[in-house]
Structure formats: structure tokens, C-alpha cells
PDB file of C-alpha atoms in Angstrom:
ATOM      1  CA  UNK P   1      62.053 109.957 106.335  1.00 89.00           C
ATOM      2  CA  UNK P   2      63.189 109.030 102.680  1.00 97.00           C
ATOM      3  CA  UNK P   3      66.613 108.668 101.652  1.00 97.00           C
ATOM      4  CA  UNK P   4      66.889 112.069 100.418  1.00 96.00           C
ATOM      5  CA  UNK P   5      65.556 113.635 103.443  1.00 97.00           C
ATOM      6  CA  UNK P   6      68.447 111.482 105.337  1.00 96.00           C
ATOM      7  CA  UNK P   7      71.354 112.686 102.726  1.00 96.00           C
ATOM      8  CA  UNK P   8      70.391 116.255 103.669  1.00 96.00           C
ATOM      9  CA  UNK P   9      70.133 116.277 107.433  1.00 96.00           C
ATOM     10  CA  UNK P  10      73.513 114.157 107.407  1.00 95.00           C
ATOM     11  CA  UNK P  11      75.690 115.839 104.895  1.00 95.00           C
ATOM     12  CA  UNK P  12      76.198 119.014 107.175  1.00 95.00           C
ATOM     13  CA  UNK P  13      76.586 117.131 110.167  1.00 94.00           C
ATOM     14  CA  UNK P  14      79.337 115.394 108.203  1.00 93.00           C
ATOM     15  CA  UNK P  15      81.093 118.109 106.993  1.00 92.00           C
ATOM     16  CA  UNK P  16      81.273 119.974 110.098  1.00 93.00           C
ATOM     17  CA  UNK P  17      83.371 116.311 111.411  1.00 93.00           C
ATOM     18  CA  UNK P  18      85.419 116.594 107.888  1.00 90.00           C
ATOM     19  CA  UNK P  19      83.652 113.826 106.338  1.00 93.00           C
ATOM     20  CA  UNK P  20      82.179 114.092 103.156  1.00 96.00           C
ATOM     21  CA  UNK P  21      79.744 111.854 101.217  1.00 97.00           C
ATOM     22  CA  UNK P  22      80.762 110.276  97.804  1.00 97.00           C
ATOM     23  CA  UNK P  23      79.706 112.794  94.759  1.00 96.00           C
ATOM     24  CA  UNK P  24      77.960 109.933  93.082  1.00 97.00           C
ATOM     25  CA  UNK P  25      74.532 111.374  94.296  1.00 96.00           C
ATOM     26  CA  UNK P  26      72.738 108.158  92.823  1.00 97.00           C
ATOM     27  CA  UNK P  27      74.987 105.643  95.084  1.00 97.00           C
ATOM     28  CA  UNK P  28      74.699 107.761  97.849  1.00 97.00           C
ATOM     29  CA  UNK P  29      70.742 108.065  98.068  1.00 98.00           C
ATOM     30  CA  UNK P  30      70.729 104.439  97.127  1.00 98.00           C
ATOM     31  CA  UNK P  31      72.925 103.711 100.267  1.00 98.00           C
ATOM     32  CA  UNK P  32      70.871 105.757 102.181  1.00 98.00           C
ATOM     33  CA  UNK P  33      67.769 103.712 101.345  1.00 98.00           C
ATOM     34  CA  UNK P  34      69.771 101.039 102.406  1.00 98.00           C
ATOM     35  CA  UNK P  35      71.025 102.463 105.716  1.00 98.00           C
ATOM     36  CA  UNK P  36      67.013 103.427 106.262  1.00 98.00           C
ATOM     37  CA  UNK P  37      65.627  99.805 105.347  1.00 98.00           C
ATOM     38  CA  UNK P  38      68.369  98.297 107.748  1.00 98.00           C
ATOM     39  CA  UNK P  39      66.820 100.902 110.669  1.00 98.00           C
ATOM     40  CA  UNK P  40      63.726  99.325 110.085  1.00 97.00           C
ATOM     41  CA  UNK P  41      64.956  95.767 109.572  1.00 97.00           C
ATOM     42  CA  UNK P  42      66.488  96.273 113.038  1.00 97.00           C
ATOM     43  CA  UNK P  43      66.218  99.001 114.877  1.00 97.00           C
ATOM     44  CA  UNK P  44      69.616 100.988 114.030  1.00 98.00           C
ATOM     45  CA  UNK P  45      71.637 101.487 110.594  1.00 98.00           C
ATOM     46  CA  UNK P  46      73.878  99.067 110.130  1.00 98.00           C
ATOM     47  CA  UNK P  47      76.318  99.332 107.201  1.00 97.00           C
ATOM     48  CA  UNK P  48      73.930  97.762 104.026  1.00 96.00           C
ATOM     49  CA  UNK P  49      77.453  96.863 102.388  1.00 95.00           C
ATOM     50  CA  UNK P  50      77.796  94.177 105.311  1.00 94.00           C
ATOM     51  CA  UNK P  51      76.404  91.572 106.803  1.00 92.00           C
ATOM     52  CA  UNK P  52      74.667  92.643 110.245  1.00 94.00           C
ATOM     53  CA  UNK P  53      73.127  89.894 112.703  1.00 93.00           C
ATOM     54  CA  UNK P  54      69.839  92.189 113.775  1.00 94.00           C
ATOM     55  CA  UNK P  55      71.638  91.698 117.614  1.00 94.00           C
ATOM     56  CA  UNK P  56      73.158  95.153 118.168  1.00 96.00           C
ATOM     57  CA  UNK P  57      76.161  94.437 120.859  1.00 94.00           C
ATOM     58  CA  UNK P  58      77.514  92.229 117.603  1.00 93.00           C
ATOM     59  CA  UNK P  59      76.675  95.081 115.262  1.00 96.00           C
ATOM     60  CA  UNK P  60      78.145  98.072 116.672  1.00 96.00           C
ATOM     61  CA  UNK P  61      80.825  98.133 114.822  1.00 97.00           C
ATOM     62  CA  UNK P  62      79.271  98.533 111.620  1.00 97.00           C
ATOM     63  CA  UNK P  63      76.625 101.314 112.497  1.00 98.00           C
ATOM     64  CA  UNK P  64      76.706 103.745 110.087  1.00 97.00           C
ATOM     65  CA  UNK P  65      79.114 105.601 110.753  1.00 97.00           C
ATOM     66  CA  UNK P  66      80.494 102.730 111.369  1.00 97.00           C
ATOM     67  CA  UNK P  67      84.152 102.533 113.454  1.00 97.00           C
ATOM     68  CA  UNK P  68      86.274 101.914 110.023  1.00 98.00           C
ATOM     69  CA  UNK P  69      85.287 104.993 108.400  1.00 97.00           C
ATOM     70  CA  UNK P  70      88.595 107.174 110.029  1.00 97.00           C
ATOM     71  CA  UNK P  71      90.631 104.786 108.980  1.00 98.00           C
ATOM     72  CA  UNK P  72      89.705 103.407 105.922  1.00 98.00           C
ATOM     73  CA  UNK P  73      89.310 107.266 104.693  1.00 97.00           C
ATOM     74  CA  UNK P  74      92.435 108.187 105.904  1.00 97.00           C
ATOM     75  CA  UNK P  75      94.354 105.191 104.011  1.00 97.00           C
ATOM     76  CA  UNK P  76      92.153 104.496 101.051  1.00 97.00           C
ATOM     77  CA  UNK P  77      90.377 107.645 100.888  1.00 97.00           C
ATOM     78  CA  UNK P  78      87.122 106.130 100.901  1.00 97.00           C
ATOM     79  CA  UNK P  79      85.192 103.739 103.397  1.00 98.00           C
ATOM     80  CA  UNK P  80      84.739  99.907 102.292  1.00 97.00           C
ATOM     81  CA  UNK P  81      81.015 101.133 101.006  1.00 96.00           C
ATOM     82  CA  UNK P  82      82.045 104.198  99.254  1.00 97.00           C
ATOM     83  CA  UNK P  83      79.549 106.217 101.324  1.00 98.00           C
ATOM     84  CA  UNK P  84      82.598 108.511 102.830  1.00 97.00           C
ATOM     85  CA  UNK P  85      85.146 110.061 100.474  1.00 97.00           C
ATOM     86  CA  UNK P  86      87.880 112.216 101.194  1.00 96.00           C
ATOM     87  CA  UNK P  87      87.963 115.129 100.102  1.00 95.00           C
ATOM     88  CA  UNK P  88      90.509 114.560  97.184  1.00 96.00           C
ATOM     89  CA  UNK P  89      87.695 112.095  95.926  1.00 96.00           C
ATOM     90  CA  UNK P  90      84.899 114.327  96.829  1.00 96.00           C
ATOM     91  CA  UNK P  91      86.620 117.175  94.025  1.00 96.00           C
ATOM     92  CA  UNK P  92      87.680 114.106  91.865  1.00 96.00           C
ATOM     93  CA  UNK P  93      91.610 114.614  92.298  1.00 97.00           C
ATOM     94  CA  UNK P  94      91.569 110.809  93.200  1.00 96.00           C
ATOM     95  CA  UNK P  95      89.022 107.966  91.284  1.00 96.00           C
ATOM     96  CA  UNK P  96      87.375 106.452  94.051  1.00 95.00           C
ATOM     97  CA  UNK P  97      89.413 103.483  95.577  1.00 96.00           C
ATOM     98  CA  UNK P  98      88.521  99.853  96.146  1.00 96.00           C
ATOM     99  CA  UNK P  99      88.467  99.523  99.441  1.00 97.00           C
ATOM    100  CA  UNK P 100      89.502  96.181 101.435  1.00 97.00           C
ATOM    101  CA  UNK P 101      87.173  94.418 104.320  1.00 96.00           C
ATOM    102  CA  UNK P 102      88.955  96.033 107.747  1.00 95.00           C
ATOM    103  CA  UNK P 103      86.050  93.801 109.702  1.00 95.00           C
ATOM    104  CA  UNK P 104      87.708  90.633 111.485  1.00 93.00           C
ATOM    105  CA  UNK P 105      86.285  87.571 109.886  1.00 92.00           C
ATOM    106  CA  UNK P 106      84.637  86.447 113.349  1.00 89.00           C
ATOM    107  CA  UNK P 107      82.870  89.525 113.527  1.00 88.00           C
ATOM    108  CA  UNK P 108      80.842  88.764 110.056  1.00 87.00           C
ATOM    109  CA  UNK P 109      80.658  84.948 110.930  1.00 86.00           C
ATOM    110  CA  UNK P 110      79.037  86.003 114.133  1.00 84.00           C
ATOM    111  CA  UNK P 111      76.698  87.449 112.198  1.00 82.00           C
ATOM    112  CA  UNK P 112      75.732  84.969 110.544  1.00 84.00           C
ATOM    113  CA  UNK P 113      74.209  83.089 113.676  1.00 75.00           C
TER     114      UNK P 113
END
């Protein structure tokens, strides 16, 4: 599976939740290729905008979709990677947002070993 073919069997799937993916196709498939290289890196797709340890139980938080996506769309209207948008950014009634780390600091430490 390329990053395209990913992009297309998730952005349904996404939808049907209420999350959409950023309309910056480019960043998107690139974060996809990302998300793919991490699955074979280690086994599952961690967030490529963080820091994952390869040890899953410390990882699980940042899975794609990782458990700060609600959230950080809800608030910001974007997740920290810009992957999910709401859908004000989606239709480009809001720029997309920077987006601050919601991860606790122990969590990325412990990924670094």
C-alpha cells in the first residue's frame, strides 16, 4: 500500500467519525508516507510528527489516530500534525492553527530509551 492508496481507504472512514483530513493534499500524502514508513519501522503507525520508542505499550498514545486528535481538533481545530482539520479548516473558514504538544513530557522522554 502507497500513501495514496492509504489517504483513500481512510478518508471515508474518517468522515463517517466527523474527522476530516487537512486539504493540503501534498502534506497529507506526505504524512501518510510517514504514518506507512513508521508501520514498517515498527509494526503500527505511530504519529511521524513525534517521537515513538518502537515499544508499543509506550506508544499507544500516539497511534495514528492518535488519543489527542478529539481534543486538539475540538480546541485548535487541527491535531498537533495537521493531519486532522475541522471542518471550518477543511472549507478554509479558519487558516490552519499551530497546534501545541498535548503529550506529557515523560511520555516523549520515555521514548527516547
Amino acid at each position: 500500500m502507497d500513501a495514496k492508496e492509504l489517504f483513500e481507504k481512510l478518508a471515508p472512514l474518517q468522515a463517517a467519525k466527523g474527522f476530516h483530513f487537512n486539504p493540503d493534499t501534498a502534506m497529507v500524502l506526505d504524512l501518510m508516507a510517514g504514518l506507512l514508513t513508521n508501520k514498517e519501522r515498527y509494526g503500527y503507525m505511530a504519529c511521524p510528527c513525534r517521537l515513538a520508542s518502537g515499544k508499543f505499550e509506550l506508544d499507544r498514545d500516539v497511534v495514528c489516530p492518535c488519543e489527542y486528535r478529539a481534543p486538539d481538533v475540538t480546541e485548535y481545530g487541527a491535531c498537533f500534525c495537521g493531519l486532522y482539520v475541522s471542518e471550518a479548516v477543511r472549507d478554509g473558514r479558519q487558516p490552519l492553527p499551530v497546534v501545541p504538544e498535548r503529550r506529557p513530557v515523560e511520555k516523549t522522554l520515555a521514548a527516547l530509551g
